[in-house]
Short mmCIF file of C-alpha atoms in Angstrom, two decimals:
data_model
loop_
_atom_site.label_atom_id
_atom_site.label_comp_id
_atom_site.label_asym_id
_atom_site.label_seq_id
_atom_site.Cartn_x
_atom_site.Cartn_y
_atom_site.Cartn_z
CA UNK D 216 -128.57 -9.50 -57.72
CA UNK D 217 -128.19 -11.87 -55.05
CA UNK D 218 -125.74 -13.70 -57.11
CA UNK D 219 -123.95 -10.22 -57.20
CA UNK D 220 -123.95 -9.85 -53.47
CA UNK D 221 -122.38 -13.11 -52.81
CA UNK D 222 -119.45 -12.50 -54.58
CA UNK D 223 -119.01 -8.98 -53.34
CA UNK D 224 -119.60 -10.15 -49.68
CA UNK D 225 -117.15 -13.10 -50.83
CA UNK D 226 -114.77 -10.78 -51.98
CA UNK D 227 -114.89 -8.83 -48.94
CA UNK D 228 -113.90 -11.66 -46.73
CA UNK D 229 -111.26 -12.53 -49.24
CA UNK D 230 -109.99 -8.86 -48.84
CA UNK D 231 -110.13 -8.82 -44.95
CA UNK D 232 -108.83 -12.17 -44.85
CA UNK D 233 -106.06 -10.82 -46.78
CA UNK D 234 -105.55 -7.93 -44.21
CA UNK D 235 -105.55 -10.25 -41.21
CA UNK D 236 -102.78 -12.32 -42.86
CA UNK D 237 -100.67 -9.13 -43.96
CA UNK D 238 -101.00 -7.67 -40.81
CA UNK D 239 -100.33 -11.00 -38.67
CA UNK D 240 -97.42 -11.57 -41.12
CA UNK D 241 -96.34 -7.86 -40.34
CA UNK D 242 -96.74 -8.22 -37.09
CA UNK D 243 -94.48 -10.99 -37.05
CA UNK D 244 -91.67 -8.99 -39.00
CA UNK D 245 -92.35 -6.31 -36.11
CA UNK D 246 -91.61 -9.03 -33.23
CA UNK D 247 -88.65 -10.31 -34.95
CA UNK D 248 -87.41 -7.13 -35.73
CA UNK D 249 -87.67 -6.09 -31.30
CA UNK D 250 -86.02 -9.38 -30.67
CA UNK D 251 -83.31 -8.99 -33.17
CA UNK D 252 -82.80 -5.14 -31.51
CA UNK D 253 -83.15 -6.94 -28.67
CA UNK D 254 -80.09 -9.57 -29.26
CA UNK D 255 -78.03 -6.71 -30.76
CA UNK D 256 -78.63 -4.73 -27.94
CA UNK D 257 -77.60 -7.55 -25.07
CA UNK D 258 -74.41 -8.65 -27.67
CA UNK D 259 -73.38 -4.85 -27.43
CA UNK D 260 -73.68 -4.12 -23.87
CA UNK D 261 -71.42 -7.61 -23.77
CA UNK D 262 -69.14 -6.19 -26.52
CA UNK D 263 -68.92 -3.06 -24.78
CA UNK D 264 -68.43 -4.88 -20.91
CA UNK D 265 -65.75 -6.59 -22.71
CA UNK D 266 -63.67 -3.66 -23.73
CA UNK D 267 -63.95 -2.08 -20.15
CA UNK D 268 -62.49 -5.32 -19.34
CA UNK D 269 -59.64 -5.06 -21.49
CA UNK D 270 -59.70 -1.27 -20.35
CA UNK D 271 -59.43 -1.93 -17.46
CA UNK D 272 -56.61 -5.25 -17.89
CA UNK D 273 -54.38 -2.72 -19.76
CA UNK D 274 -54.23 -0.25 -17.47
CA UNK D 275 -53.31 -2.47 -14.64
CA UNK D 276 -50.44 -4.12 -16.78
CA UNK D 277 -49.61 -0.87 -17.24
CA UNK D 278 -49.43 -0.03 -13.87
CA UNK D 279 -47.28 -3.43 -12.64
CA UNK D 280 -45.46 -2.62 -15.56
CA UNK D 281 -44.48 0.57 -14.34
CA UNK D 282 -44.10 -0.73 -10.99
CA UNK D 283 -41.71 -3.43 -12.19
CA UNK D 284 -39.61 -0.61 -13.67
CA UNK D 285 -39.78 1.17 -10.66
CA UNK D 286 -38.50 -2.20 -9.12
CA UNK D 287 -36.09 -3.14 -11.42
CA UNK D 288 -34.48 0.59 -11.44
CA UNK D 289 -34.31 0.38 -7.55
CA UNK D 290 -32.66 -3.04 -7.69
CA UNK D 291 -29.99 -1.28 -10.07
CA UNK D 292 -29.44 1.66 -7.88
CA UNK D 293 -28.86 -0.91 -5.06
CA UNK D 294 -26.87 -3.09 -6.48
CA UNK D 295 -24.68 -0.46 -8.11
CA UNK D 296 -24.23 0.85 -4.34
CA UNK D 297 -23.42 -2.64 -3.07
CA UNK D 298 -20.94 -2.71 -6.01
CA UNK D 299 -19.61 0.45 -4.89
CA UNK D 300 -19.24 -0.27 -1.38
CA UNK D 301 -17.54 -3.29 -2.36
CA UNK D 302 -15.23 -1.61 -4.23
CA UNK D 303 -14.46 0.59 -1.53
CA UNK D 304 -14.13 -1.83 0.69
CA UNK D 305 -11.56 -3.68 -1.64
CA UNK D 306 -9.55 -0.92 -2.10
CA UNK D 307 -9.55 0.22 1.24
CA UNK D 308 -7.96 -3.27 2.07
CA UNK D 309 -6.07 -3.18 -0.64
CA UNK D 310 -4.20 0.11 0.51
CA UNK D 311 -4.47 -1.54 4.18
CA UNK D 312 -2.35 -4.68 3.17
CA UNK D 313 -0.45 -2.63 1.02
CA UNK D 314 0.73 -0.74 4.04
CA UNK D 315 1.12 -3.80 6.19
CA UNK D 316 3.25 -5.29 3.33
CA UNK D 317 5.43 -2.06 3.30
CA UNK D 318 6.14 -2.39 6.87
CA UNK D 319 7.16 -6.12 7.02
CA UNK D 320 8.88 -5.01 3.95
CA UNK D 321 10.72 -2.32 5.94
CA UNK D 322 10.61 -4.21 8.77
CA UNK D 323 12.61 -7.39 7.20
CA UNK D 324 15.11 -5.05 5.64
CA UNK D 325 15.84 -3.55 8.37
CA UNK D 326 16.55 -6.80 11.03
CA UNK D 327 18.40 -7.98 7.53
CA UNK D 328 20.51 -4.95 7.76
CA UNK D 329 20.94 -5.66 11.15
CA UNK D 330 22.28 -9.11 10.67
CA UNK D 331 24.25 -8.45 7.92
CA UNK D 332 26.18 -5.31 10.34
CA UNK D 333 26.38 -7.70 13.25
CA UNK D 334 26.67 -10.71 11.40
CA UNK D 335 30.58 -11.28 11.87
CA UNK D 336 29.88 -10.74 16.01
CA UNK D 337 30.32 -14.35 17.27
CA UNK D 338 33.29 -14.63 15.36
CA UNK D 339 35.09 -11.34 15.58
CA UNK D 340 34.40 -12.21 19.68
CA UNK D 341 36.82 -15.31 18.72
CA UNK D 342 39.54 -14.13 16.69
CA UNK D 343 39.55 -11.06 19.05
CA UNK D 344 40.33 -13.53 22.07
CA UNK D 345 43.19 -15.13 19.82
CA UNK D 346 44.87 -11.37 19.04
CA UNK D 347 44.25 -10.04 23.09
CA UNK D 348 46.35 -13.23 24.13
CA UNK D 349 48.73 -12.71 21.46
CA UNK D 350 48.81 -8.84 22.29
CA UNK D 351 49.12 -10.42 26.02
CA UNK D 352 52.19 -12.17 25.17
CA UNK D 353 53.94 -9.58 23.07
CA UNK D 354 53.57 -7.19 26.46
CA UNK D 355 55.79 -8.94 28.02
CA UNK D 356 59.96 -7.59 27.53
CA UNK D 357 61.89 -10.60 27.01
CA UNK D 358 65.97 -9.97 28.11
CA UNK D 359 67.22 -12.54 25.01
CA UNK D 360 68.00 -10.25 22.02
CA UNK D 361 66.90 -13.25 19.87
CA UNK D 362 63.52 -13.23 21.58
CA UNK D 363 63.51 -9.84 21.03
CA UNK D 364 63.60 -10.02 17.42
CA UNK D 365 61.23 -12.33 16.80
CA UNK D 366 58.41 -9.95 19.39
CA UNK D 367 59.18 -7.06 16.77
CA UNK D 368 58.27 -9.60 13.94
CA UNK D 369 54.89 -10.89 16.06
CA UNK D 370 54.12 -7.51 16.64
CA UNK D 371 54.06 -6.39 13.01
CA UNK D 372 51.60 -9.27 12.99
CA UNK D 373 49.59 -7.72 15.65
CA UNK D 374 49.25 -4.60 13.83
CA UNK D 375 48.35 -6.45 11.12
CA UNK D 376 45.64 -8.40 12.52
CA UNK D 377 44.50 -5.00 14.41
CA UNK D 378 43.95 -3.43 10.64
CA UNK D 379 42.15 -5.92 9.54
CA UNK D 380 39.95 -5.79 12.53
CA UNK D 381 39.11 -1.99 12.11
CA UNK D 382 38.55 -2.56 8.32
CA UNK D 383 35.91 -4.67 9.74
CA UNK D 384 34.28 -1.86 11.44
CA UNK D 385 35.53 -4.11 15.01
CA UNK D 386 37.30 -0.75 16.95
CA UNK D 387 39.11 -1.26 19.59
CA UNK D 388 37.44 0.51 22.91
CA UNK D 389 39.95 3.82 23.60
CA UNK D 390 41.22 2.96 27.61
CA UNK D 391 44.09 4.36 29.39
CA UNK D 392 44.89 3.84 33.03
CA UNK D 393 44.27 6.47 35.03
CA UNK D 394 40.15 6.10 33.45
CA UNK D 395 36.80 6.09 35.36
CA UNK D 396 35.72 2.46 35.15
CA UNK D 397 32.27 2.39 33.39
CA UNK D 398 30.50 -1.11 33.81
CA UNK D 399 29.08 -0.35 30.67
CA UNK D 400 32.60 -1.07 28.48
CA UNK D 401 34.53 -2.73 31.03
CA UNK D 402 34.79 -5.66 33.27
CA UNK D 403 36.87 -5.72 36.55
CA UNK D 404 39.09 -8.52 36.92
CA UNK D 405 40.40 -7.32 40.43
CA UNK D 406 40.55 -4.89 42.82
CA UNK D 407 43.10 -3.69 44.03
CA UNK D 408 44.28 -1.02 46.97
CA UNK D 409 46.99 2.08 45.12
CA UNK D 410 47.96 5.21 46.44
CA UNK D 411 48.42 6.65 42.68
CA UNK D 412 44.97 6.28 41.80
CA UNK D 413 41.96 7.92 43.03
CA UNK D 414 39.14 5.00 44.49
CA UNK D 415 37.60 3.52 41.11
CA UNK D 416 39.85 4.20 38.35
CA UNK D 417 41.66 1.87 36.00
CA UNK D 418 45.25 0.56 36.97
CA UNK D 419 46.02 -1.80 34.69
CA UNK D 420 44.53 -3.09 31.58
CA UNK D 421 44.64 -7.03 31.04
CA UNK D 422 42.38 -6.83 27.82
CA UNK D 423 41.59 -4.47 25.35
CA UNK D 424 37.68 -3.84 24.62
CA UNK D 425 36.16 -4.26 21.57
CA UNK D 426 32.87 -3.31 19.41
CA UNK D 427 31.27 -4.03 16.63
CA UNK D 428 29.84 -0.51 14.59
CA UNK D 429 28.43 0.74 18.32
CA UNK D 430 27.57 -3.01 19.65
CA UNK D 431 29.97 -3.78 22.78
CA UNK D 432 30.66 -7.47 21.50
CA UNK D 433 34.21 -8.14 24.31
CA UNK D 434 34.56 -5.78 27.14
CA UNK D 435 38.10 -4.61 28.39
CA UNK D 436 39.52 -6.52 31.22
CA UNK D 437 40.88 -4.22 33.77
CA UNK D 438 41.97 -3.99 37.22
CA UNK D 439 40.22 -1.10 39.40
CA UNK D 440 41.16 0.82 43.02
CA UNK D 441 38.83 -0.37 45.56
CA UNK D 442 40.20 2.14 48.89
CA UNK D 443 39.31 0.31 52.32
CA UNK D 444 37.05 2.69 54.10
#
């Protein structure tokens, strides 16, 4: 019996010995299994930290995004102003400078037109000297016959040169004695004391008067009545 005994009282030691390991060993699967929660749990919370992150990051490259649109679409409105303004401006000056070039164009044609209707002044004032002294000589009545005829031959030359003169648009200025004198057309040579004439009118014409188109270009040499007071 006390053989017996032993080996149940051996067996029961074997049996709670048994226990004590399966539970210690259990207990151990039980701490590993908290600390492996435990990781998981800490590795989440950083998983999930890191996604607000990148939350967070996305919507603030959204938002400069939207601001650099905003940005960029304000930089094209201005710069499609500028462009318009500068166009403006061009063709505002453009117009300007066309009108400016208009009237120098005008301008030019017109002191062109000028000199070509006045161009022949300087001379015509020559040759008109040359016909008023022959016209000067041809007034005088020679008493040879010969002379005579060869006067009426000069004086179809006269007329000739006279013709050519008005074809010229060079008119001869219309005096007559008897005229007001007008300092305008005429230049007094003399004065002179009459009892025919009225104070200040022509008596005798030395020169005839010309102009060119309405440009006095050789007044008329005349003698005038000048009455002592």
């Amino acid at each position: 019996m006390s053989k017996n005994r032993n080996k149940e009282d051996k067996s029961t030691e074997k049996e709670l010995k048994h226990n004590q390991e399966d539970k210690s060993v259990e207990k151990e699967k039980t701490e590993e299994t908290k600390t492996a929660k435990s990781e998981k749990t800490a590795d989440q919370l950083i998983i999930e930290q890191l996604q607000l992150n990148i939350q967070e990051l996305k919507e603030i490259i959204t938002s400069k995004n939207e601001h650099i649109n905003k940005l960029e679409s304000e930089i094209k409105t201005i710069n499609e102003d500028y462009v318009k303004k500068v166009m403006e401006k061009a063709s505002d000056a453009n117009i300007q400078l066309k009108t400016k070039l208009d009237e120098l164009t005008k301008k030019m044609q017109a002191e062109l037109a000028i000199h070509e209707k006045y161009a022949l002044e300087k001379q015509a004032g020559n040759l008109i000297d040359i016909i008023n002294q022959f016209a000067i000589a041809l007034s005088y009545k020679p008493t040879d016959p010969n002379i005579a005829k060869y006067q009426s031959g000069f004086q179809m030359f006269l007329t000739m040169f006279q013709n050519l003169l008005s074809d010229l648009n060079i008119n001869e200025i219309p005096i007559k004695i008897g005229d007001e004198f007008d300092s305008e057309t005429m230049e007094c040579i003399e004065f002179v004391h009459s009892n025919d004439f009225d104070n200040n009118k022509v008596v005798k014409i030395i020169s005839r008067g010309y102009k060119l188109h309405d440009r006095l270009i050789k007044p008329a040499m005349v003698n005038v009545v000048r009455k002592a007071n």
